[in-house]
PDB file of C-alpha atoms in Angstrom:
ATOM      1  CA  MET I  25     116.896  95.882 105.047  1.00 54.00           C
ATOM      2  CA  SER I  26     117.685  92.280 104.159  1.00 67.00           C
ATOM      3  CA  GLU I  27     118.697  93.419 100.396  1.00 68.00           C
ATOM      4  CA  GLY I  28     120.554  96.422 101.896  1.00 67.00           C
ATOM      5  CA  GLY I  29     118.142  98.821 102.119  1.00 67.00           C
ATOM      6  CA  LEU I  30     116.875 100.908 104.942  1.00 67.00           C
ATOM      7  CA  GLY I  31     113.673  98.943 105.443  1.00 67.00           C
ATOM      8  CA  PHE I  32     111.543 101.699 103.830  1.00 74.00           C
ATOM      9  CA  ASP I  33     109.314  99.887 101.409  1.00 81.00           C
ATOM     10  CA  TYR I  34     106.389 102.252 101.021  1.00 86.00           C
ATOM     11  CA  ARG I  35     105.610 104.210  97.406  1.00 88.00           C
ATOM     12  CA  LEU I  36     104.588 107.760  97.507  1.00 84.00           C
ATOM     13  CA  ALA I  37     101.453 108.193  95.892  1.00 85.00           C
ATOM     14  CA  MET I  38     102.792 111.325  94.032  1.00 87.00           C
ATOM     15  CA  GLY I  39      99.723 111.592  91.563  1.00 90.00           C
ATOM     16  CA  VAL I  40      97.424 112.564  94.153  1.00 94.00           C
ATOM     17  CA  PRO I  41      98.491 115.561  95.122  1.00 91.00           C
ATOM     18  CA  ASP I  42      98.760 116.803  91.846  1.00 90.00           C
ATOM     19  CA  PHE I  43      95.343 115.719  90.707  1.00 94.00           C
ATOM     20  CA  TRP I  44      94.006 117.573  93.978  1.00 94.00           C
ATOM     21  CA  ILE I  45      95.800 120.731  92.716  1.00 90.00           C
ATOM     22  CA  LYS I  46      94.736 120.178  89.266  1.00 92.00           C
ATOM     23  CA  LEU I  47      91.164 119.479  90.130  1.00 95.00           C
ATOM     24  CA  LEU I  48      91.075 122.959  92.552  1.00 94.00           C
ATOM     25  CA  LYS I  49      92.899 124.857  89.633  1.00 92.00           C
ATOM     26  CA  GLU I  50      90.374 123.946  86.878  1.00 94.00           C
ATOM     27  CA  ARG I  51      86.965 123.208  88.480  1.00 95.00           C
ATOM     28  CA  LYS I  52      84.683 124.471  91.037  1.00 94.00           C
ATOM     29  CA  ASP I  53      84.033 121.404  93.595  1.00 95.00           C
ATOM     30  CA  GLU I  54      80.113 121.635  92.492  1.00 95.00           C
ATOM     31  CA  ASP I  55      81.889 119.974  89.274  1.00 95.00           C
ATOM     32  CA  TRP I  56      84.241 117.674  90.453  1.00 97.00           C
ATOM     33  CA  PRO I  57      83.424 114.196  88.812  1.00 97.00           C
ATOM     34  CA  LEU I  58      83.073 112.264  92.149  1.00 97.00           C
ATOM     35  CA  GLY I  59      83.859 108.992  90.108  1.00 97.00           C
ATOM     36  CA  ASP I  60      86.918 109.972  88.949  1.00 96.00           C
ATOM     37  CA  LEU I  61      87.866 110.951  92.173  1.00 97.00           C
ATOM     38  CA  TYR I  62      87.465 108.162  93.551  1.00 97.00           C
ATOM     39  CA  SER I  63      88.802 105.877  90.994  1.00 96.00           C
ATOM     40  CA  THR I  64      92.032 108.497  91.168  1.00 96.00           C
ATOM     41  CA  LEU I  65      92.698 108.091  94.832  1.00 97.00           C
ATOM     42  CA  LEU I  66      92.662 104.123  94.202  1.00 95.00           C
ATOM     43  CA  ASN I  67      94.545 104.113  91.010  1.00 92.00           C
ATOM     44  CA  ARG I  68      97.831 102.142  92.419  1.00 89.00           C
ATOM     45  CA  ARG I  69      99.660  99.196  91.931  1.00 85.00           C
ATOM     46  CA  ALA I  70      98.524  96.122  93.808  1.00 82.00           C
ATOM     47  CA  ASN I  71     100.506  94.541  96.612  1.00 82.00           C
ATOM     48  CA  GLU I  72     102.482  97.310  96.798  1.00 88.00           C
ATOM     49  CA  LYS I  73     102.266 100.018 100.018  1.00 92.00           C
ATOM     50  CA  HIS I  74     101.946 103.274  99.362  1.00 93.00           C
ATOM     51  CA  ILE I  75     102.156 106.447 101.317  1.00 94.00           C
ATOM     52  CA  GLY I  76      98.632 108.766 100.585  1.00 95.00           C
ATOM     53  CA  TYR I  77      98.909 112.400 101.077  1.00 94.00           C
ATOM     54  CA  ALA I  78      96.822 115.186  99.812  1.00 94.00           C
ATOM     55  CA  GLU I  79      99.491 118.058  99.242  1.00 90.00           C
ATOM     56  CA  SER I  80     103.331 117.707  99.411  1.00 84.00           C
ATOM     57  CA  HIS I  81     106.427 120.244  99.099  1.00 78.00           C
ATOM     58  CA  ASP I  82     105.387 121.201  95.304  1.00 74.00           C
ATOM     59  CA  GLN I  83     102.669 122.901  96.758  1.00 73.00           C
ATOM     60  CA  ALA I  84     103.870 124.393 100.074  1.00 72.00           C
ATOM     61  CA  LEU I  85     107.017 125.672  98.854  1.00 70.00           C
ATOM     62  CA  VAL I  86     107.597 128.764  96.444  1.00 63.00           C
ATOM     63  CA  GLY I  87     105.943 128.266  92.937  1.00 63.00           C
ATOM     64  CA  ASP I  88     102.589 126.806  93.704  1.00 75.00           C
ATOM     65  CA  LYS I  89      99.723 127.408  96.629  1.00 84.00           C
ATOM     66  CA  THR I  90      98.548 125.045  99.227  1.00 88.00           C
ATOM     67  CA  ILE I  91      95.176 123.406  99.281  1.00 92.00           C
ATOM     68  CA  ALA I  92      94.303 125.779 101.948  1.00 93.00           C
ATOM     69  CA  PHE I  93      95.541 129.104 100.097  1.00 91.00           C
ATOM     70  CA  TRP I  94      93.768 127.430  96.688  1.00 93.00           C
ATOM     71  CA  LEU I  95      90.337 127.189  98.610  1.00 95.00           C
ATOM     72  CA  MET I  96      90.834 130.627 100.703  1.00 95.00           C
ATOM     73  CA  ASP I  97      93.310 132.558  99.469  1.00 92.00           C
ATOM     74  CA  GLN I  98      94.307 135.912 100.916  1.00 90.00           C
ATOM     75  CA  GLN I  99      90.757 135.677 103.385  1.00 93.00           C
ATOM     76  CA  MET I 100      92.901 133.392 105.386  1.00 91.00           C
ATOM     77  CA  TYR I 101      94.574 136.538 106.329  1.00 89.00           C
ATOM     78  CA  TRP I 102      91.935 138.601 107.705  1.00 92.00           C
ATOM     79  CA  ASN I 103      89.126 136.291 108.437  1.00 94.00           C
ATOM     80  CA  MET I 104      89.969 133.221 110.450  1.00 95.00           C
ATOM     81  CA  SER I 105      88.833 134.478 113.705  1.00 95.00           C
ATOM     82  CA  LYS I 106      85.966 132.713 115.157  1.00 93.00           C
ATOM     83  CA  LEU I 107      84.292 136.158 115.027  1.00 92.00           C
ATOM     84  CA  ALA I 108      84.253 136.362 111.471  1.00 88.00           C
ATOM     85  CA  GLN I 109      81.661 135.066 109.326  1.00 89.00           C
ATOM     86  CA  ASP I 110      82.853 134.565 105.987  1.00 94.00           C
ATOM     87  CA  PRO I 111      81.673 132.130 103.167  1.00 95.00           C
ATOM     88  CA  VAL I 112      84.978 131.765 101.964  1.00 96.00           C
ATOM     89  CA  ILE I 113      86.515 130.389 105.216  1.00 96.00           C
ATOM     90  CA  ASP I 114      83.511 128.174 106.030  1.00 97.00           C
ATOM     91  CA  ARG I 115      83.976 126.587 102.053  1.00 97.00           C
ATOM     92  CA  GLY I 116      87.204 126.415 102.610  1.00 97.00           C
ATOM     93  CA  ILE I 117      87.665 124.687 106.034  1.00 97.00           C
ATOM     94  CA  ALA I 118      84.545 122.129 104.823  1.00 98.00           C
ATOM     95  CA  LEU I 119      86.654 121.003 101.916  1.00 98.00           C
ATOM     96  CA  HIS I 120      90.029 120.992 103.383  1.00 98.00           C
ATOM     97  CA  LYS I 121      88.526 118.553 105.556  1.00 98.00           C
ATOM     98  CA  MET I 122      86.928 116.485 103.186  1.00 98.00           C
ATOM     99  CA  ILE I 123      89.719 116.778 101.278  1.00 98.00           C
ATOM    100  CA  ARG I 124      92.034 115.028 103.688  1.00 97.00           C
ATOM    101  CA  LEU I 125      89.468 112.697 105.000  1.00 98.00           C
ATOM    102  CA  ILE I 126      89.050 110.786 101.487  1.00 98.00           C
ATOM    103  CA  THR I 127      92.572 110.831 100.719  1.00 98.00           C
ATOM    104  CA  PHE I 128      93.182 109.452 104.017  1.00 98.00           C
ATOM    105  CA  ALA I 129      90.503 106.882 103.662  1.00 98.00           C
ATOM    106  CA  LEU I 130      91.466 105.529  99.850  1.00 97.00           C
ATOM    107  CA  ALA I 131      94.836 106.617  98.777  1.00 96.00           C
ATOM    108  CA  GLY I 132      97.427 104.404 100.614  1.00 94.00           C
ATOM    109  CA  GLU I 133      98.807 102.541 103.187  1.00 94.00           C
ATOM    110  CA  ALA I 134      99.852 104.938 105.164  1.00 95.00           C
ATOM    111  CA  TYR I 135      99.434 108.730 105.226  1.00 96.00           C
ATOM    112  CA  LEU I 136     101.542 111.718 105.156  1.00 93.00           C
ATOM    113  CA  ASN I 137     100.705 115.436 106.650  1.00 91.00           C
ATOM    114  CA  PHE I 138     103.696 117.987 105.087  1.00 84.00           C
ATOM    115  CA  ILE I 139     104.777 121.143 107.027  1.00 81.00           C
ATOM    116  CA  GLY I 140     101.579 122.495 108.519  1.00 88.00           C
ATOM    117  CA  ASN I 141      98.726 121.588 105.799  1.00 89.00           C
ATOM    118  CA  GLU I 142      97.280 119.592 108.919  1.00 93.00           C
ATOM    119  CA  PHE I 143      96.123 122.908 110.316  1.00 94.00           C
ATOM    120  CA  GLY I 144      95.911 124.909 106.682  1.00 92.00           C
ATOM    121  CA  HIS I 145      99.150 127.082 106.986  1.00 89.00           C
ATOM    122  CA  PRO I 146      98.395 130.575 105.443  1.00 85.00           C
ATOM    123  CA  GLU I 147     102.179 130.832 104.039  1.00 81.00           C
ATOM    124  CA  TRP I 148     104.269 128.899 101.866  1.00 78.00           C
ATOM    125  CA  VAL I 149     107.697 127.998 102.430  1.00 81.00           C
ATOM    126  CA  ASP I 150     110.801 129.717 100.913  1.00 82.00           C
ATOM    127  CA  PHE I 151     114.710 129.430 101.570  1.00 83.00           C
ATOM    128  CA  PRO I 152     116.807 132.136 101.451  1.00 87.00           C
ATOM    129  CA  ARG I 153     118.192 132.333  97.788  1.00 87.00           C
ATOM    130  CA  PRO I 154     119.355 135.144  95.782  1.00 89.00           C
ATOM    131  CA  ASP I 155     115.809 135.930  94.165  1.00 83.00           C
ATOM    132  CA  ASN I 156     114.380 136.899  97.555  1.00 84.00           C
ATOM    133  CA  GLY I 157     117.483 138.743  98.730  1.00 88.00           C
ATOM    134  CA  PHE I 158     118.510 135.525 100.889  1.00 89.00           C
ATOM    135  CA  SER I 159     115.488 136.327 102.987  1.00 88.00           C
ATOM    136  CA  HIS I 160     114.631 134.066 106.200  1.00 87.00           C
ATOM    137  CA  HIS I 161     110.953 135.606 106.183  1.00 84.00           C
ATOM    138  CA  TYR I 162     109.251 132.626 104.779  1.00 81.00           C
ATOM    139  CA  ALA I 163     111.756 129.729 106.000  1.00 81.00           C
ATOM    140  CA  ARG I 164     109.603 129.123 108.921  1.00 84.00           C
ATOM    141  CA  ARG I 165     106.146 127.285 109.971  1.00 86.00           C
ATOM    142  CA  LEU I 166     103.885 129.407 112.156  1.00 89.00           C
ATOM    143  CA  TRP I 167     103.257 126.193 114.710  1.00 92.00           C
ATOM    144  CA  SER I 168     101.914 129.192 117.211  1.00 93.00           C
ATOM    145  CA  LEU I 169      98.696 129.707 114.944  1.00 94.00           C
ATOM    146  CA  ILE I 170      97.191 126.373 116.345  1.00 94.00           C
ATOM    147  CA  GLU I 171      97.366 127.457 119.995  1.00 95.00           C
ATOM    148  CA  GLN I 172      95.490 130.511 119.232  1.00 95.00           C
ATOM    149  CA  THR I 173      91.985 129.648 120.341  1.00 95.00           C
ATOM    150  CA  HIS I 174      90.419 132.661 118.904  1.00 95.00           C
ATOM    151  CA  LEU I 175      91.391 131.490 115.617  1.00 96.00           C
ATOM    152  CA  ARG I 176      90.183 128.488 113.099  1.00 96.00           C
ATOM    153  CA  TYR I 177      93.318 126.680 112.660  1.00 96.00           C
ATOM    154  CA  HIS I 178      93.411 124.508 115.662  1.00 97.00           C
ATOM    155  CA  GLU I 179      90.028 123.133 114.343  1.00 97.00           C
ATOM    156  CA  LEU I 180      91.592 121.875 111.554  1.00 97.00           C
ATOM    157  CA  ARG I 181      94.285 120.852 113.836  1.00 97.00           C
ATOM    158  CA  ASP I 182      92.029 118.987 115.699  1.00 97.00           C
ATOM    159  CA  PHE I 183      90.342 117.288 112.950  1.00 98.00           C
ATOM    160  CA  ASP I 184      93.648 115.655 111.563  1.00 97.00           C
ATOM    161  CA  LYS I 185      94.169 114.374 114.925  1.00 97.00           C
ATOM    162  CA  ALA I 186      90.897 113.001 115.581  1.00 98.00           C
ATOM    163  CA  MET I 187      90.703 111.541 111.627  1.00 98.00           C
ATOM    164  CA  LEU I 188      94.185 110.111 112.041  1.00 98.00           C
ATOM    165  CA  ALA I 189      93.058 108.030 115.485  1.00 98.00           C
ATOM    166  CA  LEU I 190      90.836 106.194 112.981  1.00 98.00           C
ATOM    167  CA  ASP I 191      93.779 103.927 112.135  1.00 97.00           C
ATOM    168  CA  PRO I 192      94.882 102.503 115.481  1.00 97.00           C
ATOM    169  CA  ALA I 193      91.391 102.358 116.331  1.00 97.00           C
ATOM    170  CA  PHE I 194      89.947 100.035 113.559  1.00 96.00           C
ATOM    171  CA  GLY I 195      93.087  98.976 111.665  1.00 96.00           C
ATOM    172  CA  LEU I 196      92.203 101.430 108.718  1.00 97.00           C
ATOM    173  CA  LEU I 197      95.227 101.521 106.721  1.00 96.00           C
ATOM    174  CA  ASN I 198      96.272  97.898 106.599  1.00 93.00           C
ATOM    175  CA  ASP I 199      92.877  96.631 105.398  1.00 95.00           C
ATOM    176  CA  PRO I 200      92.639  96.065 102.161  1.00 94.00           C
ATOM    177  CA  LEU I 201      88.946  96.259 101.508  1.00 95.00           C
ATOM    178  CA  VAL I 202      87.576  98.928  99.683  1.00 96.00           C
ATOM    179  CA  GLU I 203      84.271  99.261  98.478  1.00 97.00           C
ATOM    180  CA  GLN I 204      82.055 101.613  96.648  1.00 98.00           C
ATOM    181  CA  LEU I 205      78.425 101.586  98.351  1.00 98.00           C
ATOM    182  CA  ALA I 206      77.187 104.302  96.399  1.00 98.00           C
ATOM    183  CA  LEU I 207      77.859 107.415  94.050  1.00 98.00           C
ATOM    184  CA  HIS I 208      75.261 109.660  93.047  1.00 97.00           C
ATOM    185  CA  GLU I 209      76.893 112.312  90.427  1.00 97.00           C
ATOM    186  CA  ASP I 210      73.893 114.607  90.175  1.00 96.00           C
ATOM    187  CA  THR I 211      73.104 114.794  93.949  1.00 97.00           C
ATOM    188  CA  ARG I 212      77.032 114.957  94.401  1.00 97.00           C
ATOM    189  CA  GLN I 213      77.124 111.473  96.893  1.00 97.00           C
ATOM    190  CA  LEU I 214      79.605 108.910  97.387  1.00 98.00           C
ATOM    191  CA  VAL I 215      79.624 106.338  99.831  1.00 98.00           C
ATOM    192  CA  PHE I 216      82.302 103.680 100.284  1.00 98.00           C
ATOM    193  CA  ARG I 217      83.380 101.297 102.808  1.00 97.00           C
ATOM    194  CA  ARG I 218      86.970 100.544 103.758  1.00 97.00           C
ATOM    195  CA  GLY I 219      87.436  97.617 106.355  1.00 96.00           C
ATOM    196  CA  LEU I 220      85.131  97.758 108.834  1.00 96.00           C
ATOM    197  CA  LEU I 221      84.073 101.503 108.272  1.00 98.00           C
ATOM    198  CA  VAL I 222      81.788 103.144 106.270  1.00 98.00           C
ATOM    199  CA  PHE I 223      82.295 106.704 104.747  1.00 98.00           C
ATOM    200  CA  ALA I 224      79.773 108.901 103.354  1.00 98.00           C
ATOM    201  CA  PHE I 225      80.220 112.443 101.536  1.00 98.00           C
ATOM    202  CA  ASN I 226      78.327 114.895 100.459  1.00 98.00           C
ATOM    203  CA  PHE I 227      79.888 117.346  98.184  1.00 98.00           C
ATOM    204  CA  HIS I 228      76.695 119.110  97.283  1.00 98.00           C
ATOM    205  CA  VAL I 229      76.927 123.012  98.041  1.00 96.00           C
ATOM    206  CA  THR I 230      73.830 123.739  99.383  1.00 96.00           C
ATOM    207  CA  GLU I 231      71.568 120.562  99.619  1.00 97.00           C
ATOM    208  CA  SER I 232      71.488 118.581 103.143  1.00 97.00           C
ATOM    209  CA  TYR I 233      69.628 115.304 103.020  1.00 97.00           C
ATOM    210  CA  VAL I 234      67.328 114.153 105.568  1.00 96.00           C
ATOM    211  CA  GLY I 235      66.580 110.453 105.674  1.00 95.00           C
ATOM    212  CA  LEU I 236      69.479 109.743 103.237  1.00 97.00           C
ATOM    213  CA  ARG I 237      69.438 105.845 102.716  1.00 98.00           C
ATOM    214  CA  ILE I 238      72.769 104.293 102.438  1.00 98.00           C
ATOM    215  CA  PRO I 239      73.646 100.406 101.607  1.00 97.00           C
ATOM    216  CA  VAL I 240      75.920  99.151 104.690  1.00 97.00           C
ATOM    217  CA  PRO I 241      77.936  95.943 104.462  1.00 96.00           C
ATOM    218  CA  ASP I 242      76.528  94.942 107.826  1.00 92.00           C
ATOM    219  CA  ARG I 243      73.495  93.737 109.371  1.00 94.00           C
ATOM    220  CA  ALA I 244      74.085  96.050 112.641  1.00 95.00           C
ATOM    221  CA  ASP I 245      73.560  99.501 113.783  1.00 96.00           C
ATOM    222  CA  TYR I 246      76.019 101.964 113.160  1.00 97.00           C
ATOM    223  CA  ARG I 247      77.444 104.539 115.090  1.00 96.00           C
ATOM    224  CA  MET I 248      78.866 107.949 113.860  1.00 97.00           C
ATOM    225  CA  VAL I 249      82.821 107.792 115.008  1.00 97.00           C
ATOM    226  CA  LEU I 250      83.642 111.100 113.031  1.00 97.00           C
ATOM    227  CA  ASP I 251      81.553 114.023 111.289  1.00 98.00           C
ATOM    228  CA  THR I 252      83.577 116.596 109.414  1.00 98.00           C
ATOM    229  CA  ASP I 253      80.451 119.342 110.333  1.00 97.00           C
ATOM    230  CA  ALA I 254      81.296 118.912 114.123  1.00 97.00           C
ATOM    231  CA  THR I 255      81.738 122.288 116.083  1.00 95.00           C
ATOM    232  CA  GLN I 256      84.966 121.246 117.500  1.00 95.00           C
ATOM    233  CA  PHE I 257      86.146 121.180 114.338  1.00 97.00           C
ATOM    234  CA  GLY I 258      85.123 124.047 112.962  1.00 95.00           C
ATOM    235  CA  GLY I 259      81.740 122.815 111.374  1.00 96.00           C
ATOM    236  CA  HIS I 260      77.903 123.896 111.996  1.00 95.00           C
ATOM    237  CA  GLY I 261      77.526 121.113 114.331  1.00 94.00           C
ATOM    238  CA  LEU I 262      74.177 120.299 112.671  1.00 94.00           C
ATOM    239  CA  LEU I 263      74.185 116.587 114.055  1.00 92.00           C
ATOM    240  CA  ALA I 264      73.479 115.465 117.543  1.00 82.00           C
ATOM    241  CA  VAL I 265      76.142 113.446 119.241  1.00 80.00           C
ATOM    242  CA  PRO I 266      76.695 110.758 120.177  1.00 80.00           C
ATOM    243  CA  LEU I 267      74.669 109.434 116.969  1.00 91.00           C
ATOM    244  CA  GLU I 268      73.565 106.121 116.277  1.00 95.00           C
ATOM    245  CA  TYR I 269      72.022 104.639 113.188  1.00 96.00           C
ATOM    246  CA  PRO I 270      69.441 101.678 113.114  1.00 96.00           C
ATOM    247  CA  TRP I 271      69.848  99.529 110.522  1.00 96.00           C
ATOM    248  CA  GLN I 272      66.652  98.504 108.512  1.00 97.00           C
ATOM    249  CA  ASP I 273      65.737  95.383 106.648  1.00 96.00           C
ATOM    250  CA  VAL I 274      65.810  97.486 103.223  1.00 97.00           C
ATOM    251  CA  ALA I 275      67.624  96.181  99.942  1.00 97.00           C
ATOM    252  CA  MET I 276      69.477  98.654  98.463  1.00 97.00           C
ATOM    253  CA  TYR I 277      72.517  98.432  95.520  1.00 96.00           C
ATOM    254  CA  GLY I 278      72.765  94.659  96.226  1.00 94.00           C
ATOM    255  CA  ARG I 279      73.112  94.604 100.143  1.00 95.00           C
ATOM    256  CA  SER I 280      70.267  93.542 102.251  1.00 96.00           C
ATOM    257  CA  GLN I 281      70.219  96.252 104.692  1.00 97.00           C
ATOM    258  CA  SER I 282      70.990  99.825 104.750  1.00 97.00           C
ATOM    259  CA  LEU I 283      70.563 103.019 107.179  1.00 97.00           C
ATOM    260  CA  GLN I 284      68.986 106.472 106.802  1.00 97.00           C
ATOM    261  CA  ILE I 285      71.191 109.220 107.788  1.00 97.00           C
ATOM    262  CA  TYR I 286      71.339 112.804 107.945  1.00 96.00           C
ATOM    263  CA  LEU I 287      74.030 114.221 106.145  1.00 97.00           C
ATOM    264  CA  PRO I 288      74.664 117.635 105.728  1.00 97.00           C
ATOM    265  CA  ALA I 289      75.812 119.808 102.733  1.00 97.00           C
ATOM    266  CA  ARG I 290      79.597 119.918 102.191  1.00 98.00           C
ATOM    267  CA  SER I 291      79.986 117.369 105.143  1.00 98.00           C
ATOM    268  CA  ALA I 292      81.445 113.487 105.270  1.00 98.00           C
ATOM    269  CA  GLN I 293      80.782 110.962 108.178  1.00 98.00           C
ATOM    270  CA  VAL I 294      82.281 107.558 109.185  1.00 98.00           C
ATOM    271  CA  LEU I 295      80.445 105.026 110.607  1.00 98.00           C
ATOM    272  CA  ALA I 296      81.472 102.111 112.332  1.00 97.00           C
ATOM    273  CA  PRO I 297      79.145  99.013 112.808  1.00 97.00           C
ATOM    274  CA  ILE I 298      77.864  98.440 116.780  1.00 95.00           C
ATOM    275  CA  ARG I 299      79.061  94.853 117.632  1.00 75.00           C
ATOM    276  CA  THR I 300      76.179  92.869 119.274  1.00 53.00           C
ATOM    277  CA  PRO I 301      77.993  90.320 121.897  1.00 43.00           C
TER     278      PRO I 301
END
C-alpha cells in the first residue's frame, strides 16, 4: 500500500491447477510420477508469497471439468448417496482429498478454494450468454448439497474445514521449512515435512502398509492430527483414533529416528510431534 497498491502481495500459483488437470486427463493415478508431483508443487520463486490452489475458474467454468468431475464424472449424479456403493465414487473422494491436502501443504503460503470445489460441486458454472440462450440454469452453486447428510458432499467439505484448521493450529503456511523425507515411486509413498508437521501419502491403488517405517525430524512421539481415510471424511475408517506413534531409535535416510505407521491405500496422514514438558 505504501507504493500506491491495494496491499495484496501474493502471486497465484497458476501452474498448479493446470498441472492437476493435465495429470487427470493424461494418466491414471497409479502412474502419477510422485517426484514430478512434489517438485511441481514447490516450483515457485523463493522469497515471494504464493497462493496455492488445486483448481480454478478455468476448470469450474464451461469448457473444462472440475477435479471432482474428472475423477467421478456422471457417477456423481447417481451415486453420491451414502447408501450407494460405487468404486468410482470411492476412488474419486479419496483422491480429491489427497489432491487438496498435498496442494495445501506444498503449493504456497496461502490457499484458495474456488466456487464449490471444497465439496466437489457436481456442475460447472455457465453464465447467461447467446450460446446457452441466456440461461441462468448453471449460473449457480448448489450450496444446499452440503446440508444433505444422506449425501457425501458434506464429507468433502468437512475434510476441507479440518485441513484448513492445520494452518492456525500449527502456523503451517507461514513456515518456509519444507523437506522431503521419503519417496518411493515403486510402492507409491511420499513423505515430507512442512514446519513441525509430517505428511505421509500412500498413492498405491490397493496396497495398505502395516508397520511402514518412515523417518521423522524429531526424537518425539507423533500424534495423528488428520487422516484422509477417517469415516467423517467419507473414508473407510481403518485407523483407530486418537492415534499416537512412538518414536524408535532406528536411523533412516539420514535421520537418527523413525516411526512405524499403518498407511492404508489411497490415503494420507498428517502427524505432529508430541512435545514433552
